[in-house]
Every structure is written in C-alpha cells, then in structure tokens.
Amino acid sequence: MAPQNAPGKPASPMLVTGVVCFYLVAALAMVMANKWVLNTTTTPLFFLWAQLAIAVILFVVSDAMRLLPDRLTFDLATCKGLGPMVGLNILGLSFSNYTLKYVDASFYQVARGMVLPFTVCTSFVFLHSRPSLRILLCCALVTMGFFVGVFLDGTAMSWTGVGFGVASSAITASHSVVIKQSLDIVGGSTLALSWYTNLLSAIILAPLLLLAGEGTDVVKLLFGVNELLTPADTMSPLATFLWGSLITGIMGFMMSIASLLSIKVTSPITHMVSSAVRGVAASLLGMWIFHDIITSGRASSIAIILFGSILYTWVKHLEGQANSGAASPKRGSYERVKMDDIEAGEKDTNSKP
C-alpha cells in the first residue's frame, strides 16, 4: 500500500469536496434505507446477504466493462489468508444490522459510540501501541458521551439494540487491526480487499442465515405468504425488501469506491469532520423520516461523542506531525490512514450501516 501513502501533489479542493459529498450521500442513504427495510423485515441476515450479493454483481459487471483501476482476481490462497477478516466482517455487519433494527436511526450512532475506545484498547493489546494521555482523555470523553445517551436519553430504548451496538463496536475495533494484515495479503489494494471481502462474506453468510433460523421467514417473504395482510395503499414487505436491497447494495458498492477515493485525496481530519456531519444529518433524517424523538440527552450524547472523536483525530494528527518532524525535515506531513481505522459507523465494505 506504499503507493497510496506516498507523498504527492495535493488534491484540489473541488475533488476533495466531491469525494466527501459522495461518501456522505452514500453513507446516509445506506443508514436510512437499512432502517426502512429493517422496520418491516424479520430476515436481517438475508437482507445483509442480498446487499453483499448485489455488490458482488456490480463488481463483476464493472470489471467486465473495464471500469475499475485494477482487474479482479480470485485466488484460493488469498481467500484462506483473509479468513479472519471475512469472519469479522460478517459478525460486524450482522451486529450492525441488528443494532439498527432494534434502535432508532437517530440513536444508532450512540449505540455504536464505543468504536473509538475499543479501537484504542485493541491497538494497545494486540499491536502494543501505547496511547498518550491526550488520547486516553479523548476516549474518556467519547465513553462519557455513550453513557449519557444510554442512561440520560429519557425515551424508551431497546437494551438488546444497545447490546448489539456495543458488540458491533468491539468487532469494528478488531476489524481495524486485522485489516492492516489483510491489506498485505492482497498487495495493499483496497479495491481487491473490498472485492474479496464482499464475495467471501456472501458465500459464507448463505448457510449461516439458514442456521440462524431465517429459512422459514425467507420463504414467507419471497412467496408472499403475508401479502394478503398488507393494506392496499402500503408497499408490500417483499417490495420494500427488494427496493431496499437494491438501494443498499448499490450504495455499498459505491462506498467501496468512495473509500478508495478517500484514501487517495482526503486526510483523516477531513474524513472525521465529514463523519461528524453525517452523524448529525442521520439524526435529523431519522427525526424527519421515521419521526424519531431527539431528546436533550440524546443530542448531548451525540455532540459529546462527535467532539471526542474529532478531538482524537486532531490529537493523532499533531502526534503524527511530531513523529514526522523527528524523522524527516519535511514540514506538515503525516501518514494518511485508512477510513476503516477511524470509521465510527458504517462499514464501512458495505460500510457498517
């Protein structure tokens, strides 16, 4: 991945703005469309499989039309090496979908608000990366924001959803560690990693959703057993599922491309600020589309989590500049990091909605 981190001519402000807006629109569409479908379906894992399958099809079509910068490949040795990455991806996406199913769209960011503290903790345990005092203070701030949202929200909430959110945060933190090793397996290509992750996740998830007991509900959904119970002026569960799968599958593929572009043209701070904007926008859209209630406790929680996350990115930027200054006389340079390492929501491949 050295070529992507190599210093070069800075991207134009117009290009950076375009990439950030592209990512924001795709990410927001993913969250809202996911919530729209998950409100009506009893098959969240099958819904996830449909998203992955559509993304895989779009990868194949784009490759056949020579629209991708690199050709797609399939190698069994590479598949075996990506086992831990794929396993974490399936768990992360599944838990993320279950989180969004049980909590409001406006509360989703709070439920998954522990990504940053878990990431710092995981890096310390597995990568022996000792965090500075300022980093720990940022993590404490984010953790405080999470607890404010959970205990001072003032509205009825699903503890099951919160539990899935915490589990999803822990998986995302582990994912940010494993992805560093996985990139080495695919020669540093984020596009190849996204292709393999989507493909293998779809293959493995197919039998898992049957083992999870969704087979009966999938049959009911596909063959319209409940169609007669649907009011005439309401979209049927199958139509909602198909449209939602198509939208989120396309957006998941677009976010894979957006991630690739963002690595090349944006900095960690730019992405973190855009994530903050996305968090606020998601809360407002949840209030508008799904009539979520934004209490003062929930608003304060979101604000604290976002402030702590942005502060963390700024501190990492300053520490990176200090390290670069000690190693090189070039001023103002720092290593760009992958979106997956600082993503708080998402998925991130399909961007962890």
Tab-separated table of C-alpha atoms in Angstrom:
chain	number	residue	atom	x	y	z
A	1	MET	CA	0.000	0.000	0.000
A	2	ALA	CA	3.025	2.205	-0.191
A	3	PRO	CA	1.974	3.951	-3.366
A	4	GLN	CA	-1.169	5.238	-1.696
A	5	ASN	CA	0.702	6.676	1.222
A	6	ALA	CA	3.440	8.179	-0.844
A	7	PRO	CA	3.544	11.940	-0.815
A	8	GLY	CA	2.375	13.623	-3.960
A	9	LYS	CA	0.597	16.639	-5.315
A	10	PRO	CA	-2.291	17.628	-3.002
A	11	ALA	CA	-5.758	17.013	-4.386
A	12	SER	CA	-7.749	20.029	-5.490
A	13	PRO	CA	-10.368	21.415	-3.062
A	14	MET	CA	-13.086	20.644	-5.619
A	15	LEU	CA	-12.048	16.986	-5.849
A	16	VAL	CA	-11.879	16.625	-2.051
A	17	THR	CA	-15.299	18.246	-1.693
A	18	GLY	CA	-16.746	15.964	-4.350
A	19	VAL	CA	-15.373	12.810	-2.708
A	20	VAL	CA	-16.583	13.843	0.754
A	21	CYS	CA	-20.069	14.679	-0.543
A	22	PHE	CA	-20.137	11.408	-2.474
A	23	TYR	CA	-19.299	9.453	0.667
A	24	LEU	CA	-21.782	11.409	2.809
A	25	VAL	CA	-24.685	10.819	0.415
A	26	ALA	CA	-23.884	7.111	0.057
A	27	ALA	CA	-23.465	6.595	3.817
A	28	LEU	CA	-26.672	8.434	4.707
A	29	ALA	CA	-28.626	6.555	2.047
A	30	MET	CA	-27.279	3.275	3.460
A	31	VAL	CA	-28.408	4.025	7.021
A	32	MET	CA	-31.852	5.314	6.055
A	33	ALA	CA	-32.564	2.530	3.548
A	34	ASN	CA	-31.360	-0.105	6.004
A	35	LYS	CA	-33.645	1.238	8.712
A	36	TRP	CA	-36.563	1.419	6.269
A	37	VAL	CA	-36.249	-2.279	5.412
A	38	LEU	CA	-35.319	-3.497	8.907
A	39	ASN	CA	-38.504	-1.903	10.266
A	40	THR	CA	-40.543	-4.347	8.173
A	41	THR	CA	-38.456	-7.499	7.690
A	42	THR	CA	-37.839	-10.424	10.026
A	43	THR	CA	-34.836	-11.551	7.974
A	44	PRO	CA	-31.973	-9.134	8.732
A	45	LEU	CA	-29.289	-11.671	7.769
A	46	PHE	CA	-30.968	-12.454	4.444
A	47	PHE	CA	-31.203	-8.718	3.834
A	48	LEU	CA	-27.468	-8.433	4.502
A	49	TRP	CA	-26.781	-11.324	2.122
A	50	ALA	CA	-28.812	-9.626	-0.621
A	51	GLN	CA	-26.767	-6.430	-0.154
A	52	LEU	CA	-23.500	-8.337	-0.442
A	53	ALA	CA	-24.696	-10.300	-3.469
A	54	ILE	CA	-25.714	-7.138	-5.326
A	55	ALA	CA	-22.352	-5.510	-4.523
A	56	VAL	CA	-20.550	-8.608	-5.868
A	57	ILE	CA	-22.583	-8.499	-9.090
A	58	LEU	CA	-21.730	-4.818	-9.546
A	59	PHE	CA	-18.032	-5.589	-9.003
A	60	VAL	CA	-18.168	-8.280	-11.710
A	61	VAL	CA	-20.041	-6.034	-14.161
A	62	SER	CA	-17.652	-3.122	-13.543
A	63	ASP	CA	-14.676	-5.409	-14.068
A	64	ALA	CA	-16.130	-6.773	-17.325
A	65	MET	CA	-16.647	-3.201	-18.581
A	66	ARG	CA	-13.094	-2.218	-17.524
A	67	LEU	CA	-14.403	0.480	-15.194
A	68	LEU	CA	-12.134	-0.439	-12.270
A	69	PRO	CA	-8.489	0.662	-11.964
A	70	ASP	CA	-7.352	-2.955	-11.433
A	71	ARG	CA	-8.641	-6.290	-12.714
A	72	LEU	CA	-10.436	-8.525	-10.226
A	73	THR	CA	-8.875	-11.892	-9.410
A	74	PHE	CA	-9.781	-14.976	-7.408
A	75	ASP	CA	-7.096	-16.940	-5.616
A	76	LEU	CA	-7.739	-19.726	-3.070
A	77	ALA	CA	-4.570	-18.967	-1.116
A	78	THR	CA	-5.679	-15.356	-0.761
A	79	CYS	CA	-9.137	-16.499	0.378
A	80	LYS	CA	-7.597	-18.623	3.133
A	81	GLY	CA	-5.426	-15.740	4.295
A	82	LEU	CA	-8.446	-13.447	4.520
A	83	GLY	CA	-10.391	-15.820	6.803
A	84	PRO	CA	-10.135	-13.673	9.972
A	85	MET	CA	-11.029	-10.528	8.009
A	86	VAL	CA	-14.109	-12.119	6.448
A	87	GLY	CA	-15.259	-13.597	9.757
A	88	LEU	CA	-15.054	-10.234	11.497
A	89	ASN	CA	-16.775	-8.563	8.550
A	90	ILE	CA	-19.746	-10.930	8.745
A	91	LEU	CA	-20.066	-10.511	12.504
A	92	GLY	CA	-19.662	-6.741	12.315
A	93	LEU	CA	-22.243	-6.271	9.576
A	94	SER	CA	-24.697	-8.667	11.223
A	95	PHE	CA	-24.446	-6.970	14.612
A	96	SER	CA	-24.702	-3.576	12.935
A	97	ASN	CA	-27.913	-4.610	11.161
A	98	TYR	CA	-29.384	-5.976	14.385
A	99	THR	CA	-28.445	-2.740	16.147
A	100	LEU	CA	-30.240	-0.656	13.545
A	101	LYS	CA	-33.245	-2.991	13.691
A	102	TYR	CA	-33.730	-2.509	17.438
A	103	VAL	CA	-32.809	1.178	17.905
A	104	ASP	CA	-33.908	4.432	16.284
A	105	ALA	CA	-31.920	5.740	13.337
A	106	SER	CA	-31.110	8.846	15.390
A	107	PHE	CA	-29.805	6.653	18.251
A	108	TYR	CA	-27.683	4.385	16.039
A	109	GLN	CA	-24.547	6.490	16.391
A	110	VAL	CA	-24.900	6.487	20.178
A	111	ALA	CA	-25.418	2.704	20.317
A	112	ARG	CA	-22.191	2.245	18.352
A	113	GLY	CA	-20.403	5.073	20.123
A	114	MET	CA	-17.753	2.864	21.734
A	115	VAL	CA	-15.852	2.185	18.495
A	116	LEU	CA	-13.044	4.645	19.308
A	117	PRO	CA	-12.329	3.470	22.894
A	118	PHE	CA	-12.419	-0.170	21.773
A	119	THR	CA	-10.080	0.607	18.860
A	120	VAL	CA	-7.510	2.252	21.135
A	121	CYS	CA	-7.775	-0.639	23.606
A	122	THR	CA	-7.436	-3.258	20.850
A	123	SER	CA	-4.395	-1.495	19.391
A	124	PHE	CA	-2.782	-1.468	22.814
A	125	VAL	CA	-3.432	-5.180	23.433
A	126	PHE	CA	-2.609	-6.606	20.007
A	127	LEU	CA	-0.305	-4.008	18.441
A	128	HIS	CA	1.372	-2.866	21.682
A	129	SER	CA	0.609	0.737	20.741
A	130	ARG	CA	0.690	2.709	23.988
A	131	PRO	CA	-1.810	5.611	23.834
A	132	SER	CA	-0.827	9.025	25.090
A	133	LEU	CA	-2.619	10.773	27.929
A	134	ARG	CA	-4.397	13.049	25.457
A	135	ILE	CA	-5.653	10.019	23.520
A	136	LEU	CA	-6.975	8.480	26.737
A	137	LEU	CA	-8.770	11.724	27.570
A	138	CYS	CA	-10.430	11.678	24.142
A	139	CYS	CA	-11.540	8.090	24.732
A	140	ALA	CA	-12.892	9.035	28.165
A	141	LEU	CA	-14.865	11.856	26.564
A	142	VAL	CA	-16.385	9.511	23.970
A	143	THR	CA	-17.203	6.935	26.652
A	144	MET	CA	-18.923	9.614	28.724
A	145	GLY	CA	-20.990	10.572	25.673
A	146	PHE	CA	-22.049	6.951	25.228
A	147	PHE	CA	-23.230	6.647	28.827
A	148	VAL	CA	-25.049	9.990	28.636
A	149	GLY	CA	-27.003	8.672	25.663
A	150	VAL	CA	-27.754	5.319	27.252
A	151	PHE	CA	-28.766	6.440	30.738
A	152	LEU	CA	-29.982	10.013	30.228
A	153	ASP	CA	-31.851	9.688	26.934
A	154	GLY	CA	-35.274	9.929	28.555
A	155	THR	CA	-37.072	7.785	25.951
A	156	ALA	CA	-37.808	4.080	25.792
A	157	MET	CA	-34.897	2.196	24.276
A	158	SER	CA	-34.040	-1.394	23.438
A	159	TRP	CA	-31.265	-2.803	25.610
A	160	THR	CA	-30.958	-5.575	23.042
A	161	GLY	CA	-30.120	-2.944	20.431
A	162	VAL	CA	-27.595	-1.303	22.758
A	163	GLY	CA	-26.007	-4.703	23.400
A	164	PHE	CA	-25.685	-5.370	19.681
A	165	GLY	CA	-24.255	-1.860	19.262
A	166	VAL	CA	-21.538	-2.477	21.861
A	167	ALA	CA	-20.720	-5.849	20.294
A	168	SER	CA	-20.621	-4.220	16.847
A	169	SER	CA	-18.243	-1.553	18.179
A	170	ALA	CA	-15.895	-4.216	19.558
A	171	ILE	CA	-15.907	-6.107	16.241
A	172	THR	CA	-15.212	-2.890	14.307
A	173	ALA	CA	-12.243	-2.190	16.584
A	174	SER	CA	-10.841	-5.674	15.941
A	175	HIS	CA	-11.529	-5.176	12.243
A	176	SER	CA	-9.280	-2.097	12.158
A	177	VAL	CA	-6.392	-4.220	13.453
A	178	VAL	CA	-6.929	-7.204	11.141
A	179	ILE	CA	-7.338	-5.007	8.061
A	180	LYS	CA	-3.678	-3.974	8.275
A	181	GLN	CA	-2.606	-7.607	7.897
A	182	SER	CA	-5.260	-8.312	5.259
A	183	LEU	CA	-4.027	-5.476	3.034
A	184	ASP	CA	-0.603	-7.129	2.927
A	185	ILE	CA	-2.238	-10.334	1.651
A	186	VAL	CA	-3.834	-8.525	-1.324
A	187	GLY	CA	-0.765	-6.448	-2.111
A	188	GLY	CA	-2.068	-3.283	-0.458
A	189	SER	CA	-5.037	-2.930	-2.815
A	190	THR	CA	-8.142	-1.674	-1.018
A	191	LEU	CA	-10.196	-2.477	-4.122
A	192	ALA	CA	-9.086	-6.127	-4.100
A	193	LEU	CA	-9.726	-6.340	-0.365
A	194	SER	CA	-13.261	-4.988	-0.804
A	195	TRP	CA	-13.910	-7.443	-3.656
A	196	TYR	CA	-12.721	-10.482	-1.722
A	197	THR	CA	-14.486	-9.408	1.467
A	198	ASN	CA	-17.857	-8.910	-0.233
A	199	LEU	CA	-17.593	-12.132	-2.244
A	200	LEU	CA	-16.468	-14.406	0.592
A	201	SER	CA	-18.887	-12.829	3.070
A	202	ALA	CA	-21.809	-13.523	0.710
A	203	ILE	CA	-20.706	-17.151	0.214
A	204	ILE	CA	-20.283	-17.863	3.927
A	205	LEU	CA	-23.378	-15.952	5.071
A	206	ALA	CA	-25.750	-18.021	2.879
A	207	PRO	CA	-25.671	-21.162	5.066
A	208	LEU	CA	-25.329	-19.148	8.265
A	209	LEU	CA	-28.646	-17.373	7.797
A	210	LEU	CA	-30.326	-20.775	7.482
A	211	LEU	CA	-28.634	-21.962	10.664
A	212	ALA	CA	-29.875	-18.786	12.365
A	213	GLY	CA	-33.434	-19.885	11.648
A	214	GLU	CA	-34.345	-17.373	8.924
A	215	GLY	CA	-35.210	-20.040	6.319
A	216	THR	CA	-38.940	-20.088	7.114
A	217	ASP	CA	-39.205	-16.293	7.127
A	218	VAL	CA	-37.290	-16.101	3.824
A	219	VAL	CA	-39.817	-18.466	2.203
A	220	LYS	CA	-42.696	-16.374	3.564
A	221	LEU	CA	-41.085	-13.211	2.249
A	222	LEU	CA	-40.271	-14.492	-1.242
A	223	PHE	CA	-43.535	-16.332	-1.877
A	224	GLY	CA	-45.837	-13.656	-0.479
A	225	VAL	CA	-47.469	-15.619	2.312
A	226	ASN	CA	-48.323	-12.364	4.114
A	227	GLU	CA	-49.242	-10.358	1.018
A	228	LEU	CA	-52.996	-10.568	1.729
A	229	LEU	CA	-52.455	-8.951	5.133
A	230	THR	CA	-50.825	-5.869	3.592
A	231	PRO	CA	-53.110	-2.799	3.135
A	232	ALA	CA	-53.695	-1.833	-0.479
A	233	ASP	CA	-52.089	1.589	-0.054
A	234	THR	CA	-48.947	0.189	1.634
A	235	MET	CA	-45.888	-1.245	-0.088
A	236	SER	CA	-45.670	-4.988	0.485
A	237	PRO	CA	-42.836	-6.428	2.617
A	238	LEU	CA	-41.339	-8.104	-0.473
A	239	ALA	CA	-41.363	-4.879	-2.499
A	240	THR	CA	-39.815	-2.993	0.423
A	241	PHE	CA	-37.180	-5.702	0.773
A	242	LEU	CA	-36.306	-5.736	-2.935
A	243	TRP	CA	-36.103	-1.953	-3.285
A	244	GLY	CA	-34.149	-1.644	-0.047
A	245	SER	CA	-31.724	-4.397	-1.081
A	246	LEU	CA	-31.178	-2.766	-4.469
A	247	ILE	CA	-30.559	0.683	-2.983
A	248	THR	CA	-28.245	-0.511	-0.213
A	249	GLY	CA	-26.437	-2.959	-2.494
A	250	ILE	CA	-25.649	-0.181	-4.971
A	251	MET	CA	-24.710	2.211	-2.174
A	252	GLY	CA	-22.500	-0.438	-0.589
A	253	PHE	CA	-20.635	-0.823	-3.860
A	254	MET	CA	-20.383	2.947	-4.251
A	255	MET	CA	-18.993	3.254	-0.724
A	256	SER	CA	-16.270	0.759	-1.639
A	257	ILE	CA	-15.268	3.107	-4.445
A	258	ALA	CA	-15.698	6.121	-2.153
A	259	SER	CA	-13.352	4.525	0.361
A	260	LEU	CA	-10.769	4.016	-2.359
A	261	LEU	CA	-11.053	7.641	-3.457
A	262	SER	CA	-10.976	8.953	0.102
A	263	ILE	CA	-7.727	7.161	0.871
A	264	LYS	CA	-6.124	8.980	-2.042
A	265	VAL	CA	-7.473	12.508	-1.707
A	266	THR	CA	-8.615	13.154	1.862
A	267	SER	CA	-6.901	13.374	5.220
A	268	PRO	CA	-8.032	11.731	8.475
A	269	ILE	CA	-9.269	15.075	9.792
A	270	THR	CA	-11.315	15.700	6.651
A	271	HIS	CA	-12.937	12.294	6.980
A	272	MET	CA	-13.595	12.699	10.687
A	273	VAL	CA	-15.296	16.045	10.159
A	274	SER	CA	-17.400	14.526	7.370
A	275	SER	CA	-18.322	11.672	9.734
A	276	ALA	CA	-19.459	14.249	12.282
A	277	VAL	CA	-21.629	15.938	9.663
A	278	ARG	CA	-23.011	12.542	8.672
A	279	GLY	CA	-23.876	11.744	12.296
A	280	VAL	CA	-25.827	14.964	12.741
A	281	ALA	CA	-27.524	14.561	9.363
A	282	ALA	CA	-28.509	10.962	10.178
A	283	SER	CA	-30.125	12.089	13.423
A	284	LEU	CA	-32.088	14.849	11.671
A	285	LEU	CA	-33.161	12.500	8.870
A	286	GLY	CA	-34.236	9.913	11.450
A	287	MET	CA	-36.379	12.554	13.121
A	288	TRP	CA	-37.877	13.633	9.785
A	289	ILE	CA	-38.368	10.253	8.058
A	290	PHE	CA	-39.037	7.909	10.980
A	291	HIS	CA	-40.385	10.507	13.448
A	292	ASP	CA	-37.650	9.754	15.984
A	293	ILE	CA	-37.623	11.856	19.135
A	294	ILE	CA	-34.378	13.775	19.730
A	295	THR	CA	-34.238	14.433	23.469
A	296	SER	CA	-31.723	16.759	25.090
A	297	GLY	CA	-29.925	13.704	26.482
A	298	ARG	CA	-29.623	12.100	23.051
A	299	ALA	CA	-28.500	15.349	21.422
A	300	SER	CA	-25.899	15.898	24.155
A	301	SER	CA	-24.652	12.336	23.759
A	302	ILE	CA	-24.203	12.679	20.012
A	303	ALA	CA	-22.442	16.027	20.432
A	304	ILE	CA	-20.027	14.658	23.069
A	305	ILE	CA	-19.197	11.560	21.015
A	306	LEU	CA	-18.584	13.610	17.886
A	307	PHE	CA	-16.478	16.185	19.725
A	308	GLY	CA	-14.371	13.453	21.353
A	309	SER	CA	-13.879	11.684	18.006
A	310	ILE	CA	-12.837	14.882	16.210
A	311	LEU	CA	-10.536	15.810	19.085
A	312	TYR	CA	-8.961	12.341	18.907
A	313	THR	CA	-8.285	12.734	15.181
A	314	TRP	CA	-6.735	16.162	15.767
A	315	VAL	CA	-4.509	14.794	18.536
A	316	LYS	CA	-3.409	11.909	16.292
A	317	HIS	CA	-2.657	14.444	13.578
A	318	LEU	CA	-0.489	16.510	15.924
A	319	GLU	CA	1.314	13.415	17.188
A	320	GLY	CA	1.855	12.253	13.603
A	321	GLN	CA	3.335	15.638	12.708
A	322	ALA	CA	5.661	15.458	15.707
A	323	ASN	CA	6.831	11.975	14.709
A	324	SER	CA	7.265	13.002	11.078
A	325	GLY	CA	9.191	16.082	12.135
A	326	ALA	CA	11.562	13.947	14.177
A	327	ALA	CA	12.130	11.539	11.314
A	328	SER	CA	12.114	13.970	8.398
A	329	PRO	CA	12.704	17.700	7.930
A	330	LYS	CA	9.624	17.943	5.699
A	331	ARG	CA	7.109	20.134	7.461
A	332	GLY	CA	3.400	19.439	7.763
A	333	SER	CA	3.486	15.858	6.513
A	334	TYR	CA	1.742	12.980	8.194
A	335	GLU	CA	0.720	9.487	7.281
A	336	ARG	CA	-2.746	9.163	5.847
A	337	VAL	CA	-4.718	6.421	7.494
A	338	LYS	CA	-7.421	4.183	6.106
A	339	MET	CA	-11.028	5.136	6.593
A	340	ASP	CA	-11.596	1.762	8.287
A	341	ASP	CA	-9.176	2.740	11.056
A	342	ILE	CA	-11.140	5.828	12.036
A	343	GLU	CA	-14.655	4.931	10.930
A	344	ALA	CA	-17.203	5.174	13.705
A	345	GLY	CA	-20.112	3.810	11.926
A	346	GLU	CA	-20.638	2.144	8.905
A	347	LYS	CA	-18.564	-0.083	7.245
A	348	ASP	CA	-17.627	0.516	6.354
A	349	THR	CA	-17.115	-2.702	2.756
A	350	ASN	CA	-20.850	-2.125	2.961
A	351	SER	CA	-19.731	0.434	5.493
A	352	LYS	CA	-21.315	-0.858	8.584
A	353	PRO	CA	-24.533	0.981	8.339
